[in-house]
Amino acid sequence: MSRILILGAGTAGTIMANRLRRRFAKDVAAGKTSITVVDEDPRHIYQPGLLFVPFGVYRPDDIVRPRRMQLHEDVTYKPGAIEMVIPEDHAVLLKDGTRLPYDVLVVATGTRIAPEETEGMMGPEWHHAVFDFYTVEGATALARKLSTWRGGKLVVNVVEMPIKCPVAPLEFSFLADWYFTMRHMRDTVDITYATPLDGAFTRPIAAQHIGDLLDRKHIGLVTEFNAGRVDNERKVLVSWDGRELPFDVLVTIPLHQGAAYLKATPSLVDDNLFVRTNPATLQSTAFPDIFAIGDATNLPTSKAGSVAHFESEVLDDNIGHFLAGEPLEDGFDGHANCFVETGFDQALLLDFNYDTEPLPGRYPLPIGPMTLLGESRMNHMGKMAFKWVYWNLLLPGHTIPGIPARMSMRGKLAPATT
Amino acid sequence: MTTMTLNDTTLDVDAEGYLQKPEQWTPAIGEAIAREMGVTMTDRHWVVCNFMRERYLTTGSAPSIRSLGKESGVPIKELYELFPRGPAKYASRIAGIPKPHGCI
């Protein structure tokens, strides 16, 4: 009897549960292997859709489905809040006192925003002039605000890296430019993008391309801005080094942390409560029977659904190896693949891994049809079609045809070496 | 991996000048890196850099700004006075440890 326990049934946890169910189909059906998933929220949110809610492209109903429905019927779903992991006992304790023993544990509880960690952020202006769009509640409040807004200063700010989907705040800025243009009020809105990074994006070639786009769309870029507090009375965002950004609407991407229950097991996590994870095998660096996937890891790649999907192929195999007593495979290369919506029915595509930064070119074949690091309508159509792919291929744990887990250099234009 | 020479020592560094082998570091090399970046090291700077280095060597990852502020004895506001352009980035480079992963 093997007991596989998965914490979190978001993108990563759901894919993993459904994949492992398929791997062990016979044993699961015969009761020889159990797959249990714990999650306290009965809603499964299509998170890439949150970006479009503030602009009225999607309504909250369009992006939420029941969580249980995304899991195969042979997977046991346990609604409930997690109290702590007890690695020495090979068990997880729930808040209601239930004890769940495991032979393999997969931590897939992702990341949460922690606006309370920045002074003044959750003050009187929270969800009045200060908004997040990483939650259904925040994105919905922001949609209400923007639909009646008369214009003024819009500041988009990333508080601290790492964040989930590092391109989302850029996409938000591009879509804001599009949205206010379509409403014939772009000239009344001043958009500023403020980031703690020293450029528009983390890696140099993409930072250059995206920086040019911001410029073309008349979006101001403020770099190395480390937000220290929100002054609610004066409506000013103040950096630790004393710089001030006045706003009428502040869209913040707050500090991100791993799930709060991980605080109780410090040996498992780093300072931000992300699981210390072997970058190639996805095994915890502290406990051999614990693995991590998706946003919950501390790996130096993007926190994104595509990453969770690519990781799931490797983790599926490695859990098979682990339970069979075989050595693990160094299978994961940090592969990430992200559409970047740029407004006016256009999008960019980024494809990269631990070692290769996003490069220009074509994808997935040398003839495309997608364009890497360049705007195209085909990319935008890919982004919008992804919603269907998410619910119907990704979550059930299928491999996406033509998109292998390991990054390929096919179609990419490597930079000239100096 | 590229190398650079400081104080007559050859060091393995990444493209941005972060040491890739913390064992090649000495306080004198830390001073030299700081000088190159235009930072004049004081006792307070050293409190931060030593804390970061210690934490990296014991746990394998650099502390976040928030835990630096809570645990190093140097409050966040002062961290930014000491390293205005980003304490984590600057202090980790001077402390001779790889660039903190946050920046992906």
XYZ file of C-alpha atoms in Angstrom:
522
model
C 0.000 0.000 0.000
C 1.472 3.365 -1.057
C -0.040 6.577 0.225
C 0.597 9.624 -1.946
C -0.443 12.878 -0.290
C -0.614 16.153 -2.240
C -1.024 19.484 -0.458
C -2.862 22.013 -2.627
C -5.121 21.439 -5.626
C -4.280 24.456 -7.722
C -2.669 24.099 -11.139
C 0.331 22.049 -9.937
C -1.473 19.872 -7.389
C -4.337 19.055 -9.737
C -2.067 18.135 -12.660
C 0.064 16.008 -10.348
C -2.890 14.160 -8.795
C -4.367 13.347 -12.207
C -1.022 12.263 -13.674
C -0.172 10.006 -10.744
C -3.685 8.545 -10.868
C -3.000 7.591 -14.471
C 0.455 6.180 -13.676
C -0.906 4.006 -10.879
C -4.371 3.495 -12.405
C -4.659 -0.201 -11.646
C -3.263 0.048 -8.112
C -5.466 3.034 -7.334
C -8.570 1.244 -8.601
C -7.598 -1.848 -6.553
C -6.989 0.230 -3.407
C -3.262 -0.632 -3.346
C -2.211 2.983 -3.906
C -4.084 6.004 -2.598
C -3.855 9.551 -3.924
C -5.211 12.191 -1.564
C -5.314 15.926 -2.209
C -5.931 18.528 0.495
C -7.233 22.023 -0.275
C -9.413 24.286 1.838
C -10.874 26.366 -1.019
C -13.645 24.625 -3.012
C -13.043 26.934 -6.013
C -10.460 26.282 -8.728
C -9.475 29.591 -10.294
C -8.102 29.874 -13.825
C -5.387 32.225 -12.662
C -4.180 33.464 -16.082
C -7.712 34.861 -16.454
C -7.364 37.200 -13.455
C -5.378 39.617 -15.631
C -8.411 40.199 -17.860
C -10.988 40.722 -15.090
C -10.078 44.363 -14.310
C -10.698 45.248 -17.968
C -14.058 43.485 -18.218
C -12.771 40.922 -20.745
C -13.656 38.111 -18.315
C -16.164 38.186 -15.480
C -15.235 36.324 -12.277
C -17.722 33.560 -13.237
C -15.753 32.912 -16.422
C -12.627 31.832 -14.555
C -13.900 29.837 -11.562
C -14.953 26.176 -11.516
C -15.537 23.662 -8.700
C -12.247 22.206 -7.491
C -13.497 18.637 -7.068
C -14.577 18.515 -10.723
C -10.978 18.979 -11.912
C -9.781 15.850 -10.083
C -10.284 12.290 -11.342
C -12.945 10.449 -9.355
C -10.394 7.959 -8.034
C -8.447 10.797 -6.397
C -9.559 11.483 -2.817
C -10.257 15.174 -2.258
C -10.038 16.378 1.312
C -11.361 19.871 1.891
C -9.671 21.275 4.959
C -7.022 23.672 6.211
C -3.491 22.414 6.875
C -1.976 22.900 10.313
C 1.527 21.554 9.680
C 3.801 18.986 8.063
C 5.583 16.693 10.537
C 8.397 15.171 8.431
C 9.752 13.036 11.293
C 6.369 11.284 11.589
C 5.767 11.222 7.808
C 2.386 12.831 8.450
C 0.420 16.014 7.856
C -1.834 17.455 10.512
C -4.999 19.300 9.500
C -6.530 22.103 11.556
C -9.502 19.911 12.454
C -7.138 17.406 14.075
C -7.111 14.871 11.229
C -3.731 13.200 10.797
C -2.783 12.123 7.271
C 0.185 9.728 7.087
C 2.099 9.550 3.802
C 4.726 7.522 1.964
C 5.288 10.392 -0.464
C 4.312 14.000 0.141
C 4.009 16.590 -2.646
C 3.877 20.216 -1.546
C 1.871 22.151 -4.150
C 0.358 24.930 -2.061
C 1.790 27.644 -4.285
C 2.282 31.196 -3.188
C 0.058 33.854 -1.669
C 0.195 37.607 -1.711
C 1.026 39.258 1.598
C -0.091 42.900 1.281
C -0.047 43.134 5.098
C 3.760 42.967 4.963
C 3.987 46.479 3.457
C 3.167 49.342 5.818
C -0.083 51.124 4.939
C -0.959 48.890 2.009
C -4.081 47.512 3.655
C -5.011 50.925 5.019
C -8.255 52.842 4.339
C -7.552 53.003 0.570
C -7.268 49.179 0.165
C -9.670 48.205 -2.633
C -10.669 51.895 -2.982
C -7.524 53.373 -4.529
C -5.049 50.529 -3.825
C -5.721 47.215 -5.566
C -4.220 43.826 -6.222
C -5.345 41.734 -9.184
C -3.921 38.399 -8.014
C -7.152 37.472 -6.208
C -10.697 37.258 -7.579
C -11.761 39.829 -4.960
C -8.973 42.274 -5.867
C -9.436 41.925 -9.631
C -13.204 42.405 -9.278
C -12.840 45.508 -7.093
C -10.372 46.924 -9.626
C -12.772 46.238 -12.518
C -15.443 48.223 -10.689
C -13.027 51.093 -10.087
C -11.685 51.290 -13.656
C -15.141 51.152 -15.273
C -16.091 54.513 -13.731
C -12.660 56.102 -13.353
C -12.226 59.551 -14.884
C -8.448 59.260 -15.250
C -5.361 60.424 -13.378
C -2.184 58.727 -12.219
C -2.082 54.935 -12.479
C 0.932 53.353 -10.799
C 1.682 49.636 -11.284
C 4.199 48.433 -8.696
C 5.985 45.167 -7.964
C 6.935 45.254 -4.266
C 9.572 42.534 -4.208
C 10.689 39.564 -6.316
C 9.914 36.711 -6.662
C 6.269 37.017 -7.734
C 3.851 34.705 -9.442
C 3.872 35.199 -13.227
C 6.533 37.927 -13.398
C 5.171 39.158 -16.747
C 1.635 39.794 -15.414
C 2.295 43.315 -14.093
C 3.757 44.253 -17.487
C 0.745 42.767 -19.247
C -1.503 44.717 -16.895
C 0.253 47.937 -17.925
C -0.045 47.117 -21.654
C -3.717 46.225 -21.297
C -4.365 49.437 -19.332
C -2.906 51.391 -22.278
C -5.246 49.484 -24.621
C -8.293 49.796 -22.332
C -8.045 53.559 -21.854
C -7.307 54.061 -25.565
C -10.478 52.159 -26.478
C -12.416 54.293 -24.002
C -11.042 57.447 -25.652
C -9.425 58.636 -22.438
C -5.803 57.523 -22.775
C -4.655 61.169 -22.711
C -6.135 61.590 -19.224
C -4.298 58.580 -17.781
C -0.660 58.675 -16.806
C 0.699 55.104 -16.481
C 3.877 54.377 -14.524
C 5.497 50.960 -14.059
C 7.699 50.843 -10.955
C 9.886 47.801 -10.311
C 12.634 46.800 -7.866
C 14.596 45.381 -10.830
C 17.132 47.428 -12.769
C 15.173 46.986 -16.021
C 11.701 46.138 -17.311
C 12.295 42.399 -16.907
C 14.699 40.037 -15.223
C 16.789 38.861 -18.140
C 18.675 41.293 -20.402
C 17.404 40.559 -23.942
C 13.759 40.393 -22.863
C 14.239 43.482 -20.668
C 15.391 45.389 -23.761
C 12.438 44.262 -25.922
C 9.879 44.916 -23.206
C 11.484 48.231 -22.269
C 11.049 49.354 -25.903
C 7.389 48.324 -25.811
C 6.748 50.321 -22.632
C 8.355 53.303 -24.304
C 6.262 52.942 -27.453
C 3.104 52.786 -25.388
C 4.082 55.849 -23.345
C 4.271 53.945 -20.094
C 6.800 55.438 -17.680
C 9.406 53.048 -16.255
C 10.865 53.570 -12.762
C 13.571 51.032 -11.863
C 15.218 49.964 -8.588
C 12.143 51.221 -6.746
C 11.810 49.272 -3.498
C 8.394 50.124 -2.066
C 8.544 50.760 1.678
C 5.076 52.085 2.533
C 1.804 53.433 1.198
C 0.796 56.854 2.479
C -3.011 56.594 2.328
C -3.711 60.221 3.205
C -1.482 61.736 0.531
C -1.962 58.784 -1.862
C 1.749 58.353 -2.367
C 3.844 55.199 -2.680
C 7.157 55.771 -0.868
C 10.329 53.770 -1.507
C 12.794 52.799 1.220
C 15.264 55.336 -0.163
C 12.659 58.112 0.118
C 11.445 58.444 -3.493
C 7.728 59.151 -3.871
C 5.228 58.101 -6.552
C 1.873 59.880 -6.255
C -1.122 57.869 -7.488
C -4.866 58.039 -7.985
C -4.986 54.288 -8.557
C -2.203 52.048 -7.280
C -2.125 48.508 -8.662
C 0.232 46.615 -6.419
C 1.790 43.207 -6.790
C 2.435 42.657 -3.080
C 5.183 40.593 -1.492
C 4.724 36.877 -2.194
C 5.168 34.094 0.353
C 4.657 30.365 0.464
C 1.653 28.972 2.360
C 1.490 30.011 6.020
C 1.399 26.453 7.481
C 4.983 25.923 6.246
C 6.192 28.325 8.938
C 5.797 25.441 11.392
C 8.412 23.351 9.535
C 11.381 25.706 9.097
C 13.752 22.938 7.985
C 11.666 22.543 4.816
C 11.558 26.165 3.577
C 13.511 29.357 2.908
C 12.768 32.785 4.409
C 9.831 33.403 2.089
C 8.335 29.994 2.977
C 9.226 28.458 -0.379
C 10.270 24.798 -0.202
C 14.002 24.240 -0.640
C 13.912 22.019 -3.682
C 16.477 20.179 -5.784
C 16.306 22.077 -9.114
C 16.602 18.952 -11.286
C 14.763 16.215 -9.330
C 12.160 18.364 -7.466
C 12.886 16.491 -4.236
C 13.067 18.448 -0.980
C 16.706 19.059 -0.022
C 15.828 18.164 3.573
C 13.550 15.095 3.424
C 13.733 12.386 0.725
C 10.018 11.513 0.894
C 8.929 15.118 0.308
C 8.756 16.719 -3.146
C 7.594 20.148 -4.287
C 6.111 21.482 -7.501
C 4.890 24.757 -8.977
C 4.932 28.107 -7.184
C 5.661 26.408 -3.832
C 9.321 25.708 -4.735
C 12.284 28.032 -4.293
C 13.614 27.240 -7.789
C 15.185 29.993 -9.882
C 12.614 29.865 -12.669
C 9.281 31.632 -13.147
C 6.361 30.914 -10.869
C 3.967 30.023 -13.677
C 1.495 27.365 -14.739
C 3.674 26.315 -17.667
C 6.500 25.559 -15.253
C 4.182 23.439 -13.087
C 3.113 21.572 -16.212
C 6.706 20.847 -17.330
C 7.710 19.923 -13.776
C 4.800 17.497 -13.526
C 6.259 15.259 -16.239
C 9.532 14.987 -14.312
C 7.903 14.604 -10.905
C 5.526 11.940 -12.180
C 8.546 9.828 -13.192
C 10.520 10.611 -10.051
C 7.705 9.633 -7.697
C 7.484 6.388 -9.648
C 11.244 5.898 -9.146
C 11.067 6.837 -5.469
C 8.302 4.361 -4.658
C 10.143 1.635 -6.596
C 13.359 2.369 -4.680
C 15.158 3.521 -7.836
C 17.457 6.556 -8.246
C 15.763 9.811 -9.291
C 16.218 11.483 -12.694
C 17.756 14.946 -13.043
C 14.957 15.726 -15.434
C 13.899 19.332 -14.892
C 15.720 22.141 -16.744
C 13.747 25.163 -15.487
C 11.654 25.363 -18.661
C 9.073 28.183 -18.692
C 6.810 29.283 -21.517
C 4.804 32.486 -21.121
C 2.508 34.481 -23.341
C 2.746 38.214 -22.689
C -0.441 40.006 -23.707
C 0.448 43.449 -25.068
C -2.975 44.858 -25.921
C -4.760 45.499 -29.248
C -5.029 41.725 -29.861
C -1.282 41.219 -29.834
C 1.000 39.175 -27.604
C 4.633 38.198 -27.169
C 5.856 34.726 -26.315
C 8.771 33.895 -24.011
C 10.405 30.451 -23.845
C 13.385 29.913 -21.550
C 14.966 27.771 -18.824
C 17.583 27.914 -16.042
C 20.431 28.491 -18.512
C 18.895 30.094 -21.591
C 17.283 33.514 -21.302
C 14.222 34.372 -23.445
C 15.448 34.798 -27.036
C 13.781 36.060 -30.218
C 12.753 33.557 -32.910
C 9.806 31.290 -33.778
C 7.957 28.642 -31.783
C 7.487 25.701 -31.502
C 8.879 25.086 -35.004
C 11.377 27.224 -36.922
C 8.397 28.356 -39.056
C 6.232 29.155 -36.059
C 3.324 29.694 -35.930
C 4.186 31.615 -32.744
C 6.713 34.448 -32.576
C 9.217 34.583 -29.720
C 9.826 38.003 -28.173
C 7.935 39.731 -30.986
C 4.325 40.890 -31.043
C 1.887 38.910 -33.140
C -1.827 38.257 -33.398
C -1.154 34.505 -33.504
C 0.443 34.744 -30.047
C -2.637 36.560 -28.782
C -4.880 33.845 -30.211
C -2.671 31.282 -28.484
C -3.082 33.133 -25.198
C -6.880 33.278 -25.485
C -7.126 29.632 -26.630
C -5.063 28.614 -23.636
C -8.125 28.797 -21.380
C -9.599 25.798 -23.169
C -6.241 24.012 -23.138
C -5.966 24.654 -19.386
C -9.257 23.057 -18.382
C -9.212 20.252 -20.961
C -5.584 19.210 -21.441
C -3.395 20.767 -18.767
C -5.363 20.033 -15.573
C -6.200 16.425 -16.561
C -2.425 15.978 -16.848
C -2.066 15.348 -20.564
C 1.094 16.134 -22.482
C 0.543 19.048 -24.870
C 1.359 17.846 -28.425
C 4.533 19.427 -29.814
C 5.490 21.099 -26.513
C 8.046 18.879 -24.714
C 8.983 19.364 -21.046
C 12.592 20.209 -21.850
C 13.266 23.511 -23.560
C 14.426 23.271 -27.177
C 16.676 25.684 -29.082
C 14.694 24.946 -32.263
C 13.616 28.221 -33.892
C 15.498 30.405 -31.404
C 17.980 33.046 -32.534
C 20.989 32.809 -30.256
C 22.677 36.131 -29.502
C 25.980 36.800 -31.253
C 28.788 35.982 -28.867
C 31.247 38.769 -28.228
C 31.718 30.967 -16.147
C 34.039 33.953 -16.352
C 36.795 35.031 -14.015
C 37.992 38.332 -12.651
C 41.116 39.305 -10.797
C 40.951 41.280 -7.562
C 43.780 41.734 -5.050
C 45.897 39.434 -7.253
C 43.382 36.612 -6.766
C 41.519 34.982 -9.653
C 37.823 34.646 -8.832
C 35.034 32.708 -10.563
C 32.171 35.121 -11.165
C 28.906 35.227 -13.113
C 28.166 37.785 -15.841
C 27.235 40.384 -13.230
C 30.260 39.910 -11.017
C 28.790 37.713 -8.267
C 31.242 35.199 -6.849
C 30.274 31.647 -7.751
C 32.579 29.995 -5.214
C 32.093 31.572 -1.780
C 35.245 29.839 -0.550
C 37.359 32.118 -2.784
C 36.210 35.101 -0.720
C 38.145 36.950 1.962
C 37.171 40.150 3.799
C 39.807 42.002 1.755
C 38.121 40.814 -1.455
C 34.790 41.990 -0.031
C 36.344 45.427 0.567
C 37.671 45.483 -3.003
C 34.298 44.527 -4.524
C 32.609 47.228 -2.415
C 35.122 49.812 -3.595
C 34.445 48.870 -7.217
C 30.717 49.403 -6.636
C 31.267 52.737 -4.930
C 30.352 51.544 -1.438
C 32.525 52.611 1.487
C 32.276 49.825 4.037
C 31.492 50.689 7.667
C 30.869 48.412 10.658
C 27.153 48.541 9.866
C 27.775 47.421 6.270
C 29.775 44.524 7.634
C 27.010 43.492 10.028
C 24.739 43.049 6.992
C 27.299 41.330 4.753
C 28.481 38.960 7.471
C 24.914 38.028 8.362
C 24.109 37.312 4.707
C 27.217 35.254 4.199
C 26.708 33.277 7.394
C 23.095 32.563 6.489
C 24.023 31.507 2.960
C 26.768 29.171 4.140
C 24.558 27.497 6.757
C 21.311 27.204 4.792
C 22.277 27.409 1.128
C 20.163 30.467 0.381
C 20.493 34.171 1.107
C 18.017 35.789 3.509
C 15.159 37.936 2.222
C 15.150 41.667 2.874
C 12.484 41.144 5.505
C 14.423 38.605 7.505
C 17.564 40.717 7.117
C 15.591 43.583 8.677
C 14.217 41.420 11.477
C 17.213 39.262 12.315
C 20.458 40.968 11.301
C 20.117 43.790 13.808
C 19.939 46.361 10.994
C 16.373 47.631 10.352
C 15.110 47.713 6.751
C 15.191 51.512 6.551
C 18.861 51.515 7.496
C 19.566 48.677 5.027
C 18.467 51.000 2.242
C 20.564 53.841 3.653
C 23.605 51.573 3.603
C 22.851 50.088 0.160
C 20.413 52.517 -1.516
C 20.127 50.616 -4.802
C 19.114 47.310 -3.260
C 20.582 45.755 -0.101
C 20.109 42.150 -1.170
C 21.879 42.606 -4.496
C 24.725 44.781 -3.222
C 25.372 43.036 0.076
C 25.375 39.569 -1.461
C 27.926 40.620 -4.051
C 30.199 42.120 -1.402
C 29.665 39.070 0.844
C 30.917 36.836 -1.965
C 27.784 34.728 -2.413
C 25.742 34.100 -5.574
C 23.027 36.568 -6.586
C 19.855 35.869 -4.578
C 17.221 33.975 -6.556
C 14.332 36.384 -6.349
C 15.234 37.959 -9.528
C 13.626 35.640 -12.080
